[in-house]
PDB file of C-alpha atoms in Angstrom:
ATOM      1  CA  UNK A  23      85.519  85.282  76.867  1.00  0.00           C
ATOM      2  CA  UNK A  24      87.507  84.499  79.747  1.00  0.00           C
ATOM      3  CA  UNK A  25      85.460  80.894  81.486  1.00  0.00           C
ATOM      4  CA  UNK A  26      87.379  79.246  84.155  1.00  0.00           C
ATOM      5  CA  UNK A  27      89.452  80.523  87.084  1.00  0.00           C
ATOM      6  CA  UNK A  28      91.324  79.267  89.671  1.00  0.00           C
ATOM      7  CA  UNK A  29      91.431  80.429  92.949  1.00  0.00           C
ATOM      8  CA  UNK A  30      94.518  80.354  95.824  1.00  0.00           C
ATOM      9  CA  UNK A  31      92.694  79.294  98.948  1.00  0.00           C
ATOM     10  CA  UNK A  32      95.277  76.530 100.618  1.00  0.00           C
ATOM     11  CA  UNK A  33      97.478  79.430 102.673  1.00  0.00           C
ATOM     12  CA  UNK A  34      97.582  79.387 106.504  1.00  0.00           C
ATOM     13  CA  UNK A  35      97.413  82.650 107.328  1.00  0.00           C
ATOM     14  CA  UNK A  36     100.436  83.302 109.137  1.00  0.00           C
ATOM     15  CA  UNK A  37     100.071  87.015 109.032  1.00  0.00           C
ATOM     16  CA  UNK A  38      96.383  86.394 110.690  1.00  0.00           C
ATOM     17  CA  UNK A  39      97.166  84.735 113.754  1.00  0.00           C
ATOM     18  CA  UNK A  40      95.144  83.404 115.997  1.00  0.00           C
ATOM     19  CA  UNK A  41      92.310  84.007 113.851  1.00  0.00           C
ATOM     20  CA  UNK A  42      93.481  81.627 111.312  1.00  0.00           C
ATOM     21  CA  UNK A  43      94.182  79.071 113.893  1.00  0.00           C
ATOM     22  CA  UNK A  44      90.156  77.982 113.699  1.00  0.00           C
ATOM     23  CA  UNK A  45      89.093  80.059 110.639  1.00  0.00           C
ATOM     24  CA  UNK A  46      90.793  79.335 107.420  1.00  0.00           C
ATOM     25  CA  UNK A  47      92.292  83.023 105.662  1.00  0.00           C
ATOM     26  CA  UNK A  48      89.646  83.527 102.822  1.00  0.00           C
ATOM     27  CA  UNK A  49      86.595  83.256 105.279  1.00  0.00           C
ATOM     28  CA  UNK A  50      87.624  85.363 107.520  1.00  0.00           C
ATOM     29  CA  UNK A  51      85.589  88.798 107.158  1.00  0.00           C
ATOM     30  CA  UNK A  52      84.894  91.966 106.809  1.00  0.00           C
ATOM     31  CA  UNK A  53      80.860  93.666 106.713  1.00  0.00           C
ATOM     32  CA  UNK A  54      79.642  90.269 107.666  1.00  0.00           C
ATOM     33  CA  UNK A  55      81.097  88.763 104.093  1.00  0.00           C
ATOM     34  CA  UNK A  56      84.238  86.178 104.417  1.00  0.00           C
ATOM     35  CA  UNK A  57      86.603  87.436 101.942  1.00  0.00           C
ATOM     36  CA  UNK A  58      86.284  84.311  99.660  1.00  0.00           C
ATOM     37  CA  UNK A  59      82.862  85.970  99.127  1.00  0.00           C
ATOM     38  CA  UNK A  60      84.741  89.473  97.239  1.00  0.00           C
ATOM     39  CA  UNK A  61      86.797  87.303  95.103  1.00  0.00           C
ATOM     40  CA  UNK A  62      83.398  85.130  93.781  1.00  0.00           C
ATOM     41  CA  UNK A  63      81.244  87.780  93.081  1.00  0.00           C
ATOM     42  CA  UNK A  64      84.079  89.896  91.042  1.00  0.00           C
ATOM     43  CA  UNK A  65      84.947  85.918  89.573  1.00  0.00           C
ATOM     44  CA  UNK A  66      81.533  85.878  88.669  1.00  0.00           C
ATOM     45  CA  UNK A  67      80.881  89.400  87.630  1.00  0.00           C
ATOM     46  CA  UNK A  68      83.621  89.330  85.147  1.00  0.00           C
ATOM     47  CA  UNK A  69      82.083  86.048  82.961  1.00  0.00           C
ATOM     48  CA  UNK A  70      83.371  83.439  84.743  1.00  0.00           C
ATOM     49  CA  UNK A  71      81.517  80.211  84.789  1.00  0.00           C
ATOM     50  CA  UNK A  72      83.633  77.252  85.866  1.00  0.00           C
ATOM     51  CA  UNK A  73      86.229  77.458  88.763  1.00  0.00           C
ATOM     52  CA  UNK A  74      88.515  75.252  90.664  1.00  0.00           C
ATOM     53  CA  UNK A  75      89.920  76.275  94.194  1.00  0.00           C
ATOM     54  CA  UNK A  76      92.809  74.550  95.556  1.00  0.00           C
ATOM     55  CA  UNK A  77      92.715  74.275  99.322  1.00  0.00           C
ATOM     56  CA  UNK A  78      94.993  72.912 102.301  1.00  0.00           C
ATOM     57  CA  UNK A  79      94.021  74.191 105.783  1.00  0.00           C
ATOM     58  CA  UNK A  80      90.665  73.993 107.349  1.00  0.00           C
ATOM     59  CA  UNK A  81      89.487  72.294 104.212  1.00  0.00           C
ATOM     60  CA  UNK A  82      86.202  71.269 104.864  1.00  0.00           C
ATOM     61  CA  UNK A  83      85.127  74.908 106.181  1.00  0.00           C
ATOM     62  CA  UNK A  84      85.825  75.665 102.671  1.00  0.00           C
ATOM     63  CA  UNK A  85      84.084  73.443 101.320  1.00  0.00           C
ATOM     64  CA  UNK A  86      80.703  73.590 103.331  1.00  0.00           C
ATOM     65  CA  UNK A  87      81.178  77.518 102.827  1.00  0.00           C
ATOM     66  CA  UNK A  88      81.299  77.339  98.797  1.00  0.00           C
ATOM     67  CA  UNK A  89      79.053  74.298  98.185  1.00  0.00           C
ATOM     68  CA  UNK A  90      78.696  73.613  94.778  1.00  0.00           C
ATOM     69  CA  UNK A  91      78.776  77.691  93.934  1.00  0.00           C
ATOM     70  CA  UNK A  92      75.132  77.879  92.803  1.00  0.00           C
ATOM     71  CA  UNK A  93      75.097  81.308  95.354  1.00  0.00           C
ATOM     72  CA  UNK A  94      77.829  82.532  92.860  1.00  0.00           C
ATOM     73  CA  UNK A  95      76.278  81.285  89.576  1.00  0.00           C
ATOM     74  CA  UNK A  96      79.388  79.097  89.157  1.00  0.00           C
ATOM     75  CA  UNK A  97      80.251  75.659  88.711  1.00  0.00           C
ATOM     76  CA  UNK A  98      83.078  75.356  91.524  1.00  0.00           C
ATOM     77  CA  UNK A  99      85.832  71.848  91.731  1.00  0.00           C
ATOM     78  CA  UNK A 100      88.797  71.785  94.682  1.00  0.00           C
ATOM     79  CA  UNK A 101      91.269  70.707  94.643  1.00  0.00           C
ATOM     80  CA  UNK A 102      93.929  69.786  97.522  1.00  0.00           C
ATOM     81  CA  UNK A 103      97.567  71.294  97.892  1.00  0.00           C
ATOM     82  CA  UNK A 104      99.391  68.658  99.758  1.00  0.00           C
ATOM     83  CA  UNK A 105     102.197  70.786 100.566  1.00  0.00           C
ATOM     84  CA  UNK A 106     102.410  74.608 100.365  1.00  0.00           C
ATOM     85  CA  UNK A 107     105.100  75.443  98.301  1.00  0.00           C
ATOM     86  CA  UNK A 108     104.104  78.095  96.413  1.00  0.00           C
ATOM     87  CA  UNK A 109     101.934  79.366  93.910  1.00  0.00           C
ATOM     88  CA  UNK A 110     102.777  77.857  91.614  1.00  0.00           C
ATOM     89  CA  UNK A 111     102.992  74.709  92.823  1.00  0.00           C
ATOM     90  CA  UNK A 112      99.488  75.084  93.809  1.00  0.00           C
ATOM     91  CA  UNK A 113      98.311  75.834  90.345  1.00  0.00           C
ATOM     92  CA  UNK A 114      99.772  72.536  89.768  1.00  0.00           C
ATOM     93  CA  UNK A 115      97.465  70.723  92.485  1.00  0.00           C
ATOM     94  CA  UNK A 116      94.997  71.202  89.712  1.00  0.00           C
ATOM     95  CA  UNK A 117      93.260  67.875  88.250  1.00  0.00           C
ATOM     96  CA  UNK A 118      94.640  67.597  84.643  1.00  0.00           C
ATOM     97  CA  UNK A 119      90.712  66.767  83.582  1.00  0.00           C
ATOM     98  CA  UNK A 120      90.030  70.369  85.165  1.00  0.00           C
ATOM     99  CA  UNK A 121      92.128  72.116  82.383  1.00  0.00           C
ATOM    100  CA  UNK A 122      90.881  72.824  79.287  1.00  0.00           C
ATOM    101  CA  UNK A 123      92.645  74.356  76.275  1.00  0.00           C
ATOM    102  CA  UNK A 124      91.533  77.839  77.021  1.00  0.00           C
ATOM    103  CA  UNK A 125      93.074  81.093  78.823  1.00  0.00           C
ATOM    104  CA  UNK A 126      92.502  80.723  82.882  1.00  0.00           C
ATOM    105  CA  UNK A 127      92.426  83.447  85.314  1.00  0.00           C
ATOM    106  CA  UNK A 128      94.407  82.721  88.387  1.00  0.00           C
ATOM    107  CA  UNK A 129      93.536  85.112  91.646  1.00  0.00           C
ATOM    108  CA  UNK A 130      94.203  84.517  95.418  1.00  0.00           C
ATOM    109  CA  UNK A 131      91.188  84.441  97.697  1.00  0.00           C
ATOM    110  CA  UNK A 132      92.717  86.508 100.752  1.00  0.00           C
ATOM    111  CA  UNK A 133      92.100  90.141  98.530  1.00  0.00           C
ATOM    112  CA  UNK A 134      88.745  92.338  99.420  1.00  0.00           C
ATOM    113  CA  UNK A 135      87.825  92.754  95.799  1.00  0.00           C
ATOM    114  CA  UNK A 136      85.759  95.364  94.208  1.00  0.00           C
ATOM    115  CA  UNK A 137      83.300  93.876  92.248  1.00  0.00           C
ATOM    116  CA  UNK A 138      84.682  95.164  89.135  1.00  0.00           C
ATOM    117  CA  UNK A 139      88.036  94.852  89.395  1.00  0.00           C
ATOM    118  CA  UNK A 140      88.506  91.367  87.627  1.00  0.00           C
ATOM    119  CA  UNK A 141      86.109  92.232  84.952  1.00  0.00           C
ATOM    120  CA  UNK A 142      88.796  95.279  84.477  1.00  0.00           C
ATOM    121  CA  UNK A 143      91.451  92.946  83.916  1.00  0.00           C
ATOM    122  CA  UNK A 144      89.222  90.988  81.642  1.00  0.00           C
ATOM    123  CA  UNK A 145      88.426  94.021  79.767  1.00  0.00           C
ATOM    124  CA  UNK A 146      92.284  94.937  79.063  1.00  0.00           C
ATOM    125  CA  UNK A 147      92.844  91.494  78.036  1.00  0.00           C
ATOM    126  CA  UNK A 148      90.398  92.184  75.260  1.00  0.00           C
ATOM    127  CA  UNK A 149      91.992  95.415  74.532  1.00  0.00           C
ATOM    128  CA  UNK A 150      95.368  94.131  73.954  1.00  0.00           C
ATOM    129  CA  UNK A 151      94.794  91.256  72.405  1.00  0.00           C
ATOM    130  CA  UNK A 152      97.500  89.725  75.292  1.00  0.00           C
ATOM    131  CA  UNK A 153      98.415  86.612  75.910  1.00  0.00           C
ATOM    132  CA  UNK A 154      98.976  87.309  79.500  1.00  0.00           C
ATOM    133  CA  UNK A 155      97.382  89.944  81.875  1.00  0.00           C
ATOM    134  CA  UNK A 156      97.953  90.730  85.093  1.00  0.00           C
ATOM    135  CA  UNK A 157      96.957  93.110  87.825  1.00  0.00           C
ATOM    136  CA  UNK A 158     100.030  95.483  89.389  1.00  0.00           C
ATOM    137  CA  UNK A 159     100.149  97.664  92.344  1.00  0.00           C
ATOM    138  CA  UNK A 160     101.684 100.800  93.150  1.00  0.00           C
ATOM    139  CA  UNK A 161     104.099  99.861  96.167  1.00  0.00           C
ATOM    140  CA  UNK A 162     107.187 101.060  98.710  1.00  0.00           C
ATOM    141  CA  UNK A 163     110.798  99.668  97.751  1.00  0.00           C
ATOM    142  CA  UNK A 164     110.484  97.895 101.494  1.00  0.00           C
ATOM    143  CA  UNK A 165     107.090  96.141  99.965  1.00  0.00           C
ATOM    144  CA  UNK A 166     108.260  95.688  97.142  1.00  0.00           C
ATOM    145  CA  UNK A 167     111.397  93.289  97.658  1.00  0.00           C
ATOM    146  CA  UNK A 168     108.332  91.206 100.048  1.00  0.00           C
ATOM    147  CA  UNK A 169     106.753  90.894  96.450  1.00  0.00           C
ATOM    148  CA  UNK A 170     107.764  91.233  93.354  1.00  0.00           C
ATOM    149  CA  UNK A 171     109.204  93.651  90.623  1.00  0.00           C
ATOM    150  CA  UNK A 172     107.547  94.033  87.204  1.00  0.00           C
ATOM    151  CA  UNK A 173     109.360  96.530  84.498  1.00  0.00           C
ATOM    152  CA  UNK A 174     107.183  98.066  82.121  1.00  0.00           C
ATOM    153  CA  UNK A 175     107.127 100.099  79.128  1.00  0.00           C
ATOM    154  CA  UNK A 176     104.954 103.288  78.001  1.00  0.00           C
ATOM    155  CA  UNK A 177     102.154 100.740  76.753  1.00  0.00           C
ATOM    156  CA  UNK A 178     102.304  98.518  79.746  1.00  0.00           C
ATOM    157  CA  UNK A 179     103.956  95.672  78.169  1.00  0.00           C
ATOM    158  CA  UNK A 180     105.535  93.482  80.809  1.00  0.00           C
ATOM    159  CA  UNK A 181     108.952  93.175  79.770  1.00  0.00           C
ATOM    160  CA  UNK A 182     110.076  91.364  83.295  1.00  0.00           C
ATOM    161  CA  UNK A 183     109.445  90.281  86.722  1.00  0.00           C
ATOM    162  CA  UNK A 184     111.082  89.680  89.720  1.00  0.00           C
ATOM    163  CA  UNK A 185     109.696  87.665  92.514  1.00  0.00           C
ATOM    164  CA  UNK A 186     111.517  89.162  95.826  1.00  0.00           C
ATOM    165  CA  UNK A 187     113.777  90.964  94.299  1.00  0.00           C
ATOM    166  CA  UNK A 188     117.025  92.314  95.891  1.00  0.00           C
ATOM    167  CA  UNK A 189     117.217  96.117  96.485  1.00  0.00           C
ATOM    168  CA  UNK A 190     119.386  96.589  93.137  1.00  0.00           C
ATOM    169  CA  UNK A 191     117.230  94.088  91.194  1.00  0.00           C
ATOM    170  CA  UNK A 192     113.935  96.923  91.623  1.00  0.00           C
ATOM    171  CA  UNK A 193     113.012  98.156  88.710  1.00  0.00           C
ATOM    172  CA  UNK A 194     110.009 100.046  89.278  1.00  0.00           C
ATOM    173  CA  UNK A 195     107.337 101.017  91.853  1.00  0.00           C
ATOM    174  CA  UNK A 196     105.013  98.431  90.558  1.00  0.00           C
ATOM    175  CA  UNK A 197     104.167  95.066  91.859  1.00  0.00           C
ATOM    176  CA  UNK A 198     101.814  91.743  90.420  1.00  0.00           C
ATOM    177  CA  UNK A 199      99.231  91.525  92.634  1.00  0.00           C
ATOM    178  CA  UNK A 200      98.491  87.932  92.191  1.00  0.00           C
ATOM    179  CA  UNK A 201      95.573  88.741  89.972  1.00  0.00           C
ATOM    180  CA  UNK A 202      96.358  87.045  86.065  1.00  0.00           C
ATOM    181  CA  UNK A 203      95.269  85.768  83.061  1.00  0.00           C
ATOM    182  CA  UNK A 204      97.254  83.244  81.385  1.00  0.00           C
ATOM    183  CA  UNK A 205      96.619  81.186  78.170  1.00  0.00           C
ATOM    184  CA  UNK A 206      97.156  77.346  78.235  1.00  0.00           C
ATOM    185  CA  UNK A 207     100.799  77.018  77.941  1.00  0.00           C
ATOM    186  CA  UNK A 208     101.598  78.040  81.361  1.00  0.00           C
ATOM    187  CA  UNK A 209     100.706  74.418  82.790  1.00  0.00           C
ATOM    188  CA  UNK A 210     104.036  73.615  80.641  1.00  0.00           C
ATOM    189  CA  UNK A 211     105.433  76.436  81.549  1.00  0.00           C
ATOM    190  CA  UNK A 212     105.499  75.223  85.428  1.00  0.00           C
ATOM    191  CA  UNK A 213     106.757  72.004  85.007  1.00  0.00           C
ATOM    192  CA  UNK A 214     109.509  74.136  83.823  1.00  0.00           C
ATOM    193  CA  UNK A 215     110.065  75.880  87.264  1.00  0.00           C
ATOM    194  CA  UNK A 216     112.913  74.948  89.709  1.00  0.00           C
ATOM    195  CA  UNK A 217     111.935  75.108  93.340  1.00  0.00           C
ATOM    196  CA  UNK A 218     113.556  78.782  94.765  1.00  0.00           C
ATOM    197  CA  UNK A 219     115.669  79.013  97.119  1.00  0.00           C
ATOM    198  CA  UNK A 220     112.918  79.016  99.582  1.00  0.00           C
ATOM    199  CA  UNK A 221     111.760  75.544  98.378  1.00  0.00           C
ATOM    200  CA  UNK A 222     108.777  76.760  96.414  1.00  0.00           C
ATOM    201  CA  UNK A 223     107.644  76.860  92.854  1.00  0.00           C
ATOM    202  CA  UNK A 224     107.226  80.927  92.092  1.00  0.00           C
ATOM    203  CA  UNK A 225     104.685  81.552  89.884  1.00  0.00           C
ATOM    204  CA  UNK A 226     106.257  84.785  88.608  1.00  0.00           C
ATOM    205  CA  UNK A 227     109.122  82.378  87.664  1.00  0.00           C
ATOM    206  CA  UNK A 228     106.826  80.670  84.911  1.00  0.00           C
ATOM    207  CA  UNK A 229     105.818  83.947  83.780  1.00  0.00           C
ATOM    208  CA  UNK A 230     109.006  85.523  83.418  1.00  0.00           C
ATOM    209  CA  UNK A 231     110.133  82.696  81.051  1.00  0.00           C
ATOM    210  CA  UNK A 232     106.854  83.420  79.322  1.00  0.00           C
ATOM    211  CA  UNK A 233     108.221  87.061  78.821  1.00  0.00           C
ATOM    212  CA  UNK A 234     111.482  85.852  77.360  1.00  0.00           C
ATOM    213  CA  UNK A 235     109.829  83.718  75.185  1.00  0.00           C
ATOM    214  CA  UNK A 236     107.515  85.929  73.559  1.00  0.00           C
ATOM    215  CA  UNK A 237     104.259  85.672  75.092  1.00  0.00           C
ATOM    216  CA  UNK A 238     102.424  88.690  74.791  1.00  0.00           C
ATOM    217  CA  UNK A 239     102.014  90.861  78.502  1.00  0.00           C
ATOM    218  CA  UNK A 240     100.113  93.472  79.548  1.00  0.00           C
ATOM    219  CA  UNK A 241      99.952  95.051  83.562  1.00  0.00           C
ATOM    220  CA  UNK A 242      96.737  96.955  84.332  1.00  0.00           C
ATOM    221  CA  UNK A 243      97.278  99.454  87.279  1.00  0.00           C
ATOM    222  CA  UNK A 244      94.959  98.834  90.062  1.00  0.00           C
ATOM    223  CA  UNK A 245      94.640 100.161  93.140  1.00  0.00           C
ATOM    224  CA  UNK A 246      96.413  97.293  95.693  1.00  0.00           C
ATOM    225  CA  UNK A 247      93.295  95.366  96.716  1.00  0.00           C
ATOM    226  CA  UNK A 248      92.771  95.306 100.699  1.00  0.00           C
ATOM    227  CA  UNK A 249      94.384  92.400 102.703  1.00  0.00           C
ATOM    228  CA  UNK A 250      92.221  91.421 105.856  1.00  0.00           C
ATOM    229  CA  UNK A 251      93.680  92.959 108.965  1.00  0.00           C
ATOM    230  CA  UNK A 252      93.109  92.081 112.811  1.00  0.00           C
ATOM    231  CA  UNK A 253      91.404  95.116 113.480  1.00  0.00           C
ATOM    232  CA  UNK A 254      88.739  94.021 110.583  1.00  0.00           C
ATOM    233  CA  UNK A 255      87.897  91.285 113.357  1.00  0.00           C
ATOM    234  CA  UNK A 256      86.125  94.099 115.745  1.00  0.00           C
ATOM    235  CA  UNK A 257      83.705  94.876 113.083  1.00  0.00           C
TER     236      UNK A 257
END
């Protein structure tokens, strides 16, 4: 069983202007429920009991919003992101008496999640006996090189990805949506990580040395999980 989770919440929101300006990204909503509110109930809906969410802008909304996670039948921790440089580098923000040694799942907080769709990755973690799991997405070359590349074989094994890849360096239509499960090692894993060109520690760039190194890697094909959009804000 998959127990503890940590969840990507420090982000401006650059995409989301103005609305971000006074509303931090994963509360913004859609239905009348912020989108923080998806990614609990599918945390807590596929076994999770314990999570930690790092945070950065707008804080405190966060934190009144969540409360101790009772509502979500979760224990919940934060944890602050002093700079944003990444994913990865968030995943570091994480108090070192937060980790235990135990597989994590790692999701961002700005997806509209069906309720199901973590306990789906859960479920093919099982199945495959994997070390790591993650969630991909069907996209467009001109999305793609925004996000990532993963290469795949006939059984899903991950055999690489790319974060941002170049045009040439595609290698198929599928992308990580940042959606994983990872066992322990890949705190050590990011200590490993050189800051990219854009000054940020790439989570994909932990994982991809996890590839090469043997670690077991499975992608489950999702459908892309909706991204709040400014026309959301009318309903």
């Amino acid at each position: 069983m998959i127990k503890s989770a940590v969840l990507l919440a420090a982000g401006r929101g650059k995409r989301q202007r103005p609305y971000t300006d006074i509303t931090p990204k994963p509360l913004l909503e859609l239905n009348g429920r912020a989108t923080l509110d998806y990614v609990l109930r599918a945390v807590s809906k596929a076994g999770i009991e314990r999570v930690c969410i790092v945070t950065n802008h707008l804080e405190e909304k966060i934190f009144e919003y969540v409360g101790d996670g009772r509502k979500w039948n979760l224990s919940v921790t934060f944890a602050h992101q002093n700079e944003l440089r990444g994913n990865g580098d968030a995943l570091q923000s994480v108090p070192r008496d937060w980790i235990q040694d135990e597989p994590v799942m790692v999701v961002a907080t700005d997806y509209i999640l069906e309720e199901n769709s973590l306990l789906d990755l859960v479920d093919t973690h099982k199945q495959h006996k994997a070390d790591i799991t993650m969630s991909l997405k069907e996209c467009s070359v001109e999305e793609l090189s925004a996000r990532s590349s993963v290469d795949v074989d006939s059984d899903w094994r991950v055999r690489r990805i790319i974060e941002k890849p170049k045009r040439e360096e595609i290698m198929s239509p599928y992308a990580a949506s940042v959606m994983f499960i990872f066992p322990p090692a890949i705190w050590e894993y990011l200590s490993k990580v050189q800051p990219s060109e854009r000054g940020e520690i790439e989570l994909q760039s932990a994982v991809d040395m996890m590839i090469h190194d043997g670690f077991k890697t499975f992608g489950l094909l999702q459908s892309a999980p909706l991204e709040w959009k400014q026309e959301y804000s009318a309903g």
